[in-house]
């Protein structure tokens, strides 16, 4: 006898609009039907929700299996059953499982090693690496984040060396009322003084020399003297890095009385902001002027040091950074760092 096809089961009026159907499975023939799998487990495996959410949906009668509402926890269903949710039920998107991080390679970042060796700043190192201008042990490296042995040999090709040679460093005699860095409180930045008409001692001005030009250190708004502006990360690190040992010399005019004990404290023994200052070299230059030689530069450090020993600073002028002297550079003018000058 020819088998009779059964009509499809019609869904109730509140049947869902969205559903998940398992892939079609081959007919089992005369084999006995499987005992089934817990409905909540099937829902989880199909990515509908987690186990707790599945149980909550079932308990509220918001799950349909092959068109039939299910509200009993622990119900078992066929693995290929059609599971749908009641109309209007929304689920939070399942979070994407995190991708495990690749194990960190041995070694140190190439840009960090280059900066630590004084070759350039980290940012400059990244730019050189991206252009393929850096060699490690003779092999060209162009991938950012590359790690190398701390004692690897690092060299630049001719283009990288030429690019570094193009960077300029400027020696400026900063007047009072100019700030070292960004303009603030109506005061102009010292870099605005770097104009062709203020160039002292010869040289050729180029507007390209203003790109990326930044102060390597600061000089208070009410102080005058030597300020270094540079495009070269190597020089910036040398002058203001945490491990910098470059001397800065100041002539400081003071008012008040200074005892021998106070002078000794200025040389070593004072603390600012709870941190002891490095040893300094402080001596009388004349009757009302002290010479300070420091190897650090905290904010308004000399003025605060003087206050601690009963002195008031009347005038402050920086005259030397490392081996570079302010010399006869007029106030408000600037010059290029000479090829034979080193800090």
mmCIF file of C-alpha atoms in Angstrom:
data_model
loop_
_atom_site.group_PDB
_atom_site.id
_atom_site.type_symbol
_atom_site.label_atom_id
_atom_site.label_comp_id
_atom_site.label_asym_id
_atom_site.label_seq_id
_atom_site.Cartn_x
_atom_site.Cartn_y
_atom_site.Cartn_z
ATOM 1 C CA UNK A 1 0.000 0.000 0.000
ATOM 2 C CA UNK A 2 1.227 3.457 -0.884
ATOM 3 C CA UNK A 3 1.957 5.426 2.316
ATOM 4 C CA UNK A 4 -0.222 8.442 3.002
ATOM 5 C CA UNK A 5 1.609 11.801 3.455
ATOM 6 C CA UNK A 6 0.677 13.516 6.705
ATOM 7 C CA UNK A 7 -0.256 17.221 6.567
ATOM 8 C CA UNK A 8 2.260 19.561 8.196
ATOM 9 C CA UNK A 9 1.626 20.627 11.747
ATOM 10 C CA UNK A 10 0.316 24.165 11.798
ATOM 11 C CA UNK A 11 1.933 26.633 14.190
ATOM 12 C CA UNK A 12 -0.153 28.376 16.860
ATOM 13 C CA UNK A 13 -0.887 32.074 16.275
ATOM 14 C CA UNK A 14 1.852 33.200 18.714
ATOM 15 C CA UNK A 15 4.563 31.165 16.991
ATOM 16 C CA UNK A 16 7.887 32.994 16.542
ATOM 17 C CA UNK A 17 9.207 34.896 13.574
ATOM 18 C CA UNK A 18 12.769 33.675 14.024
ATOM 19 C CA UNK A 19 13.937 30.117 14.363
ATOM 20 C CA UNK A 20 16.972 27.893 14.272
ATOM 21 C CA UNK A 21 16.740 24.643 12.306
ATOM 22 C CA UNK A 22 19.323 21.934 12.652
ATOM 23 C CA UNK A 23 20.834 20.502 9.451
ATOM 24 C CA UNK A 24 18.728 17.772 7.857
ATOM 25 C CA UNK A 25 19.637 14.300 9.015
ATOM 26 C CA UNK A 26 19.193 11.085 7.057
ATOM 27 C CA UNK A 27 16.125 9.027 7.880
ATOM 28 C CA UNK A 28 16.604 6.448 10.551
ATOM 29 C CA UNK A 29 14.519 3.825 8.789
ATOM 30 C CA UNK A 30 13.198 1.272 11.221
ATOM 31 C CA UNK A 31 15.658 2.153 14.007
ATOM 32 C CA UNK A 32 14.024 3.198 17.303
ATOM 33 C CA UNK A 33 13.777 6.961 17.926
ATOM 34 C CA UNK A 34 16.486 8.329 20.187
ATOM 35 C CA UNK A 35 15.593 9.217 23.753
ATOM 36 C CA UNK A 36 16.408 12.805 22.896
ATOM 37 C CA UNK A 37 18.541 15.581 24.353
ATOM 38 C CA UNK A 38 17.622 18.152 26.975
ATOM 39 C CA UNK A 39 16.002 21.130 25.267
ATOM 40 C CA UNK A 40 18.141 23.662 27.130
ATOM 41 C CA UNK A 41 21.311 21.903 25.975
ATOM 42 C CA UNK A 42 20.203 21.962 22.328
ATOM 43 C CA UNK A 43 19.412 25.687 22.604
ATOM 44 C CA UNK A 44 22.881 26.368 23.971
ATOM 45 C CA UNK A 45 24.584 24.271 21.291
ATOM 46 C CA UNK A 46 22.738 26.174 18.572
ATOM 47 C CA UNK A 47 23.901 29.486 20.027
ATOM 48 C CA UNK A 48 20.424 30.711 20.991
ATOM 49 C CA UNK A 49 21.370 31.544 24.579
ATOM 50 C CA UNK A 50 23.167 30.198 27.602
ATOM 51 C CA UNK A 51 21.845 27.377 29.815
ATOM 52 C CA UNK A 52 20.340 29.676 32.462
ATOM 53 C CA UNK A 53 18.559 31.810 29.854
ATOM 54 C CA UNK A 54 17.226 28.659 28.168
ATOM 55 C CA UNK A 55 15.702 27.374 31.416
ATOM 56 C CA UNK A 56 14.115 30.774 32.092
ATOM 57 C CA UNK A 57 12.562 30.901 28.611
ATOM 58 C CA UNK A 58 11.208 27.349 28.949
ATOM 59 C CA UNK A 59 9.732 28.046 32.389
ATOM 60 C CA UNK A 60 7.895 31.079 31.000
ATOM 61 C CA UNK A 61 6.511 29.042 28.096
ATOM 62 C CA UNK A 62 8.319 31.099 25.485
ATOM 63 C CA UNK A 63 9.938 28.154 23.627
ATOM 64 C CA UNK A 64 8.307 26.092 20.852
ATOM 65 C CA UNK A 65 9.563 22.719 19.606
ATOM 66 C CA UNK A 66 8.214 21.670 16.225
ATOM 67 C CA UNK A 67 5.412 24.197 16.764
ATOM 68 C CA UNK A 68 4.437 22.936 20.232
ATOM 69 C CA UNK A 69 4.847 25.197 23.289
ATOM 70 C CA UNK A 70 7.194 23.743 25.932
ATOM 71 C CA UNK A 71 7.083 24.909 29.554
ATOM 72 C CA UNK A 72 8.509 21.942 31.479
ATOM 73 C CA UNK A 73 12.144 22.077 32.488
ATOM 74 C CA UNK A 74 14.148 18.985 31.580
ATOM 75 C CA UNK A 75 12.111 18.266 28.447
ATOM 76 C CA UNK A 76 14.039 16.179 25.960
ATOM 77 C CA UNK A 77 13.804 16.751 22.228
ATOM 78 C CA UNK A 78 15.115 15.280 19.032
ATOM 79 C CA UNK A 79 18.544 16.751 18.105
ATOM 80 C CA UNK A 80 17.112 17.928 14.756
ATOM 81 C CA UNK A 81 13.917 19.464 16.173
ATOM 82 C CA UNK A 82 12.851 22.933 15.046
ATOM 83 C CA UNK A 83 13.159 25.289 18.009
ATOM 84 C CA UNK A 84 11.574 28.720 17.955
ATOM 85 C CA UNK A 85 10.916 31.504 20.436
ATOM 86 C CA UNK A 86 7.668 33.318 21.121
ATOM 87 C CA UNK A 87 7.066 36.505 19.181
ATOM 88 C CA UNK A 88 8.617 39.562 20.779
ATOM 89 C CA UNK A 89 11.306 37.636 22.699
ATOM 90 C CA UNK A 90 14.764 39.186 22.233
ATOM 91 C CA UNK A 91 18.056 37.873 23.440
ATOM 92 C CA UNK A 92 21.258 39.681 24.212
ATOM 93 C CA UNK A 93 23.953 39.028 21.604
ATOM 94 C CA UNK A 94 26.334 36.316 22.661
ATOM 95 C CA UNK A 95 29.797 37.699 23.387
ATOM 96 C CA UNK A 96 32.524 36.736 20.997
ATOM 97 C CA UNK A 97 34.997 34.520 22.816
ATOM 98 C CA UNK A 98 38.315 36.295 23.279
ATOM 99 C CA UNK A 99 41.101 35.369 20.924
ATOM 100 C CA UNK A 100 44.014 34.063 22.971
ATOM 101 C CA UNK A 101 47.025 36.342 22.786
ATOM 102 C CA UNK A 102 50.077 35.056 21.052
ATOM 103 C CA UNK A 103 52.897 34.364 23.448
ATOM 104 C CA UNK A 104 55.262 37.306 23.734
ATOM 105 C CA UNK A 105 58.460 36.723 21.836
ATOM 106 C CA UNK A 106 61.761 36.878 23.620
ATOM 107 C CA UNK A 107 63.779 40.062 23.432
ATOM 108 C CA UNK A 108 63.137 43.806 23.660
ATOM 109 C CA UNK A 109 61.263 46.063 21.236
ATOM 110 C CA UNK A 110 63.616 47.409 18.601
ATOM 111 C CA UNK A 111 62.322 50.993 19.021
ATOM 112 C CA UNK A 112 62.983 50.836 22.767
ATOM 113 C CA UNK A 113 66.549 49.624 22.276
ATOM 114 C CA UNK A 114 67.199 52.379 19.724
ATOM 115 C CA UNK A 115 65.920 55.019 22.152
ATOM 116 C CA UNK A 116 67.938 53.607 25.067
ATOM 117 C CA UNK A 117 71.102 53.733 22.948
ATOM 118 C CA UNK A 118 70.446 57.393 22.139
ATOM 119 C CA UNK A 119 69.948 56.751 18.430
ATOM 120 C CA UNK A 120 66.594 58.564 18.354
ATOM 121 C CA UNK A 121 63.298 58.832 20.204
ATOM 122 C CA UNK A 122 60.769 55.960 20.236
ATOM 123 C CA UNK A 123 58.552 57.815 17.761
ATOM 124 C CA UNK A 124 61.454 58.487 15.411
ATOM 125 C CA UNK A 125 62.536 54.858 15.684
ATOM 126 C CA UNK A 126 59.077 53.677 14.609
ATOM 127 C CA UNK A 127 59.175 56.021 11.602
ATOM 128 C CA UNK A 128 62.604 54.734 10.550
ATOM 129 C CA UNK A 129 61.527 51.102 10.991
ATOM 130 C CA UNK A 130 58.360 51.599 8.928
ATOM 131 C CA UNK A 131 60.445 52.975 6.054
ATOM 132 C CA UNK A 132 62.739 49.953 6.179
ATOM 133 C CA UNK A 133 65.777 52.041 7.065
ATOM 134 C CA UNK A 134 66.870 49.995 10.097
ATOM 135 C CA UNK A 135 69.096 46.920 10.067
ATOM 136 C CA UNK A 136 69.499 44.475 12.966
ATOM 137 C CA UNK A 137 72.590 42.272 12.749
ATOM 138 C CA UNK A 138 72.682 43.081 9.025
ATOM 139 C CA UNK A 139 69.034 42.169 8.354
ATOM 140 C CA UNK A 140 66.563 44.847 7.291
ATOM 141 C CA UNK A 141 63.617 45.246 9.704
ATOM 142 C CA UNK A 142 60.399 46.983 8.646
ATOM 143 C CA UNK A 143 57.778 45.558 11.012
ATOM 144 C CA UNK A 144 56.773 47.647 14.025
ATOM 145 C CA UNK A 145 56.949 45.824 17.349
ATOM 146 C CA UNK A 146 59.848 43.605 16.275
ATOM 147 C CA UNK A 147 61.766 42.278 19.276
ATOM 148 C CA UNK A 148 65.488 41.812 19.272
ATOM 149 C CA UNK A 149 68.296 40.722 21.558
ATOM 150 C CA UNK A 150 69.408 43.586 23.844
ATOM 151 C CA UNK A 151 72.969 43.334 22.515
ATOM 152 C CA UNK A 152 72.041 43.179 18.811
ATOM 153 C CA UNK A 153 73.908 45.421 16.343
ATOM 154 C CA UNK A 154 71.620 48.159 15.002
ATOM 155 C CA UNK A 155 72.532 50.295 11.995
ATOM 156 C CA UNK A 156 70.751 52.733 9.691
ATOM 157 C CA UNK A 157 71.019 52.775 5.933
ATOM 158 C CA UNK A 158 72.149 55.936 4.158
ATOM 159 C CA UNK A 159 68.632 57.331 3.870
ATOM 160 C CA UNK A 160 67.993 56.914 7.597
ATOM 161 C CA UNK A 161 71.298 58.545 8.508
ATOM 162 C CA UNK A 162 70.613 61.415 6.095
ATOM 163 C CA UNK A 163 67.143 61.913 7.580
ATOM 164 C CA UNK A 164 68.615 62.236 11.056
ATOM 165 C CA UNK A 165 71.263 64.673 9.814
ATOM 166 C CA UNK A 166 68.503 66.974 8.524
ATOM 167 C CA UNK A 167 67.128 67.547 12.025
ATOM 168 C CA UNK A 168 68.145 70.838 13.559
ATOM 169 C CA UNK A 169 68.736 72.035 17.099
ATOM 170 C CA UNK A 170 68.301 75.689 18.006
ATOM 171 C CA UNK A 171 69.919 77.696 20.796
ATOM 172 C CA UNK A 172 67.598 80.488 21.965
ATOM 173 C CA UNK A 173 68.053 83.328 24.468
ATOM 174 C CA UNK A 174 64.573 83.371 26.010
ATOM 175 C CA UNK A 175 63.301 86.664 27.409
ATOM 176 C CA UNK A 176 60.959 87.061 30.381
ATOM 177 C CA UNK A 177 57.209 86.576 29.677
ATOM 178 C CA UNK A 178 57.698 83.814 27.085
ATOM 179 C CA UNK A 179 56.785 80.241 28.042
ATOM 180 C CA UNK A 180 58.948 77.279 27.089
ATOM 181 C CA UNK A 181 56.174 75.045 25.796
ATOM 182 C CA UNK A 182 52.593 75.660 24.715
ATOM 183 C CA UNK A 183 51.107 79.182 24.917
ATOM 184 C CA UNK A 184 49.248 79.812 28.175
ATOM 185 C CA UNK A 185 47.487 82.674 29.992
ATOM 186 C CA UNK A 186 48.039 85.031 27.088
ATOM 187 C CA UNK A 187 51.797 84.438 26.954
ATOM 188 C CA UNK A 188 53.504 83.386 23.735
ATOM 189 C CA UNK A 189 55.569 80.247 23.282
ATOM 190 C CA UNK A 190 59.320 80.703 22.918
ATOM 191 C CA UNK A 191 59.248 78.947 19.546
ATOM 192 C CA UNK A 192 57.492 82.006 18.060
ATOM 193 C CA UNK A 193 60.827 83.832 18.365
ATOM 194 C CA UNK A 194 62.395 81.491 15.797
ATOM 195 C CA UNK A 195 61.998 83.757 12.768
ATOM 196 C CA UNK A 196 64.461 84.704 9.985
ATOM 197 C CA UNK A 197 64.932 88.250 11.304
ATOM 198 C CA UNK A 198 66.018 86.975 14.747
ATOM 199 C CA UNK A 199 68.660 84.557 13.440
ATOM 200 C CA UNK A 200 72.063 85.398 14.955
ATOM 201 C CA UNK A 201 75.495 84.495 13.653
ATOM 202 C CA UNK A 202 74.692 83.309 10.134
ATOM 203 C CA UNK A 203 73.002 80.283 8.652
ATOM 204 C CA UNK A 204 70.045 79.693 6.356
ATOM 205 C CA UNK A 205 66.546 79.616 7.791
ATOM 206 C CA UNK A 206 64.044 77.083 6.465
ATOM 207 C CA UNK A 207 60.420 76.753 7.529
ATOM 208 C CA UNK A 208 60.961 72.976 7.569
ATOM 209 C CA UNK A 209 63.080 73.577 10.659
ATOM 210 C CA UNK A 210 59.933 74.531 12.581
ATOM 211 C CA UNK A 211 58.260 71.162 11.996
ATOM 212 C CA UNK A 212 58.357 69.116 15.182
ATOM 213 C CA UNK A 213 60.578 71.698 16.890
ATOM 214 C CA UNK A 214 60.091 71.313 20.645
ATOM 215 C CA UNK A 215 61.800 72.527 23.831
ATOM 216 C CA UNK A 216 64.255 70.095 25.406
ATOM 217 C CA UNK A 217 63.536 71.166 28.955
ATOM 218 C CA UNK A 218 61.836 74.216 30.385
ATOM 219 C CA UNK A 219 62.719 77.661 31.625
ATOM 220 C CA UNK A 220 60.249 79.510 33.859
ATOM 221 C CA UNK A 221 58.194 82.330 32.383
ATOM 222 C CA UNK A 222 59.918 84.857 34.681
ATOM 223 C CA UNK A 223 63.409 83.539 33.907
ATOM 224 C CA UNK A 224 65.745 84.341 31.013
ATOM 225 C CA UNK A 225 68.609 82.610 29.308
ATOM 226 C CA UNK A 226 69.496 79.502 27.380
ATOM 227 C CA UNK A 227 66.663 77.366 26.009
ATOM 228 C CA UNK A 228 67.217 74.465 23.611
ATOM 229 C CA UNK A 229 64.643 73.655 20.929
ATOM 230 C CA UNK A 230 65.216 70.572 18.810
ATOM 231 C CA UNK A 231 63.797 68.245 16.162
ATOM 232 C CA UNK A 232 66.226 65.544 17.245
ATOM 233 C CA UNK A 233 64.892 62.976 19.701
ATOM 234 C CA UNK A 234 68.432 61.934 20.590
ATOM 235 C CA UNK A 235 69.209 65.379 21.968
ATOM 236 C CA UNK A 236 65.857 65.647 23.744
ATOM 237 C CA UNK A 237 66.473 62.345 25.505
ATOM 238 C CA UNK A 238 70.014 63.375 26.426
ATOM 239 C CA UNK A 239 68.810 66.586 28.053
ATOM 240 C CA UNK A 240 65.511 65.639 29.676
ATOM 241 C CA UNK A 241 65.510 61.843 29.964
ATOM 242 C CA UNK A 242 65.040 60.340 33.418
ATOM 243 C CA UNK A 243 68.665 59.239 33.414
ATOM 244 C CA UNK A 244 70.056 62.574 32.151
ATOM 245 C CA UNK A 245 73.228 63.778 33.897
ATOM 246 C CA UNK A 246 73.786 66.902 31.794
ATOM 247 C CA UNK A 247 74.653 69.952 33.918
ATOM 248 C CA UNK A 248 72.619 73.171 33.733
ATOM 249 C CA UNK A 249 74.220 76.357 35.096
ATOM 250 C CA UNK A 250 72.275 79.391 36.345
ATOM 251 C CA UNK A 251 73.164 82.829 37.664
ATOM 252 C CA UNK A 252 70.678 83.699 40.400
ATOM 253 C CA UNK A 253 70.307 87.151 41.939
ATOM 254 C CA UNK A 254 68.886 86.894 45.464
ATOM 255 C CA UNK A 255 67.709 89.031 48.349
ATOM 256 C CA UNK A 256 68.081 88.020 51.991
ATOM 257 C CA UNK A 257 70.696 86.526 54.264
ATOM 258 C CA UNK A 258 72.263 83.115 53.678
ATOM 259 C CA UNK A 259 74.116 81.332 56.466
ATOM 260 C CA UNK A 260 76.891 78.800 55.955
ATOM 261 C CA UNK A 261 74.438 76.083 56.969
ATOM 262 C CA UNK A 262 71.939 77.347 54.382
ATOM 263 C CA UNK A 263 74.587 77.277 51.658
ATOM 264 C CA UNK A 264 75.456 73.704 52.630
ATOM 265 C CA UNK A 265 71.778 72.720 52.358
ATOM 266 C CA UNK A 266 71.541 74.257 48.897
ATOM 267 C CA UNK A 267 74.411 72.015 47.830
ATOM 268 C CA UNK A 268 72.816 68.892 49.282
ATOM 269 C CA UNK A 269 70.176 68.113 51.853
ATOM 270 C CA UNK A 270 66.965 69.740 50.619
ATOM 271 C CA UNK A 271 63.815 67.932 49.519
ATOM 272 C CA UNK A 272 60.923 69.030 47.327
ATOM 273 C CA UNK A 273 57.543 67.320 47.190
ATOM 274 C CA UNK A 274 58.792 64.646 49.563
ATOM 275 C CA UNK A 275 61.719 63.651 47.346
ATOM 276 C CA UNK A 276 65.339 64.470 48.068
ATOM 277 C CA UNK A 277 67.125 66.592 45.498
ATOM 278 C CA UNK A 278 70.278 65.448 43.763
ATOM 279 C CA UNK A 279 73.528 67.043 44.924
ATOM 280 C CA UNK A 280 74.080 70.493 43.389
ATOM 281 C CA UNK A 281 77.001 72.911 43.137
ATOM 282 C CA UNK A 282 76.047 76.254 44.657
ATOM 283 C CA UNK A 283 78.476 79.091 45.421
ATOM 284 C CA UNK A 284 78.540 82.844 45.681
ATOM 285 C CA UNK A 285 79.263 84.542 42.344
ATOM 286 C CA UNK A 286 79.352 88.041 43.892
ATOM 287 C CA UNK A 287 77.693 89.867 46.796
ATOM 288 C CA UNK A 288 74.110 89.290 45.685
ATOM 289 C CA UNK A 289 74.377 86.563 43.078
ATOM 290 C CA UNK A 290 74.705 82.800 43.389
ATOM 291 C CA UNK A 291 75.846 80.271 40.807
ATOM 292 C CA UNK A 292 73.745 77.082 40.678
ATOM 293 C CA UNK A 293 74.827 73.978 38.753
ATOM 294 C CA UNK A 294 72.143 71.289 38.697
ATOM 295 C CA UNK A 295 71.670 67.898 37.054
ATOM 296 C CA UNK A 296 67.883 67.941 37.319
ATOM 297 C CA UNK A 297 65.153 70.408 36.538
ATOM 298 C CA UNK A 298 62.040 70.216 38.665
ATOM 299 C CA UNK A 299 59.400 72.881 38.263
ATOM 300 C CA UNK A 300 60.644 76.211 39.731
ATOM 301 C CA UNK A 301 63.297 74.218 41.541
ATOM 302 C CA UNK A 302 65.824 76.994 42.214
ATOM 303 C CA UNK A 303 63.199 79.456 43.450
ATOM 304 C CA UNK A 304 61.761 76.860 45.823
ATOM 305 C CA UNK A 305 65.227 75.853 47.051
ATOM 306 C CA UNK A 306 66.015 79.477 47.866
ATOM 307 C CA UNK A 307 62.745 79.901 49.743
ATOM 308 C CA UNK A 308 63.642 76.930 51.954
ATOM 309 C CA UNK A 309 66.801 78.718 53.173
ATOM 310 C CA UNK A 310 65.240 82.161 53.547
ATOM 311 C CA UNK A 311 66.194 83.741 50.213
ATOM 312 C CA UNK A 312 64.040 85.423 47.560
ATOM 313 C CA UNK A 313 65.019 85.134 43.906
ATOM 314 C CA UNK A 314 65.164 88.546 42.230
ATOM 315 C CA UNK A 315 66.485 87.389 38.853
ATOM 316 C CA UNK A 316 67.381 84.065 37.253
ATOM 317 C CA UNK A 317 69.323 83.423 34.048
ATOM 318 C CA UNK A 318 70.473 80.095 32.582
ATOM 319 C CA UNK A 319 73.911 80.451 30.999
ATOM 320 C CA UNK A 320 74.980 76.886 30.174
ATOM 321 C CA UNK A 321 73.577 73.438 29.320
ATOM 322 C CA UNK A 322 76.278 70.787 29.230
ATOM 323 C CA UNK A 323 79.091 72.242 27.122
ATOM 324 C CA UNK A 324 76.843 74.656 25.216
ATOM 325 C CA UNK A 325 77.139 78.254 26.440
ATOM 326 C CA UNK A 326 74.709 81.143 26.070
ATOM 327 C CA UNK A 327 77.711 83.391 25.354
ATOM 328 C CA UNK A 328 77.009 86.648 23.536
ATOM 329 C CA UNK A 329 73.676 85.557 22.017
ATOM 330 C CA UNK A 330 71.378 88.610 22.403
ATOM 331 C CA UNK A 331 68.122 88.236 24.299
ATOM 332 C CA UNK A 332 65.225 87.300 22.007
ATOM 333 C CA UNK A 333 67.512 85.943 19.280
ATOM 334 C CA UNK A 334 68.551 82.435 18.281
ATOM 335 C CA UNK A 335 71.193 80.458 16.413
ATOM 336 C CA UNK A 336 71.706 76.941 15.114
ATOM 337 C CA UNK A 337 73.684 74.480 17.223
ATOM 338 C CA UNK A 338 77.123 74.377 15.650
ATOM 339 C CA UNK A 339 78.464 71.112 14.176
ATOM 340 C CA UNK A 340 81.319 71.036 16.706
ATOM 341 C CA UNK A 341 79.070 71.633 19.754
ATOM 342 C CA UNK A 342 78.128 68.775 22.055
ATOM 343 C CA UNK A 343 76.124 68.748 25.229
#
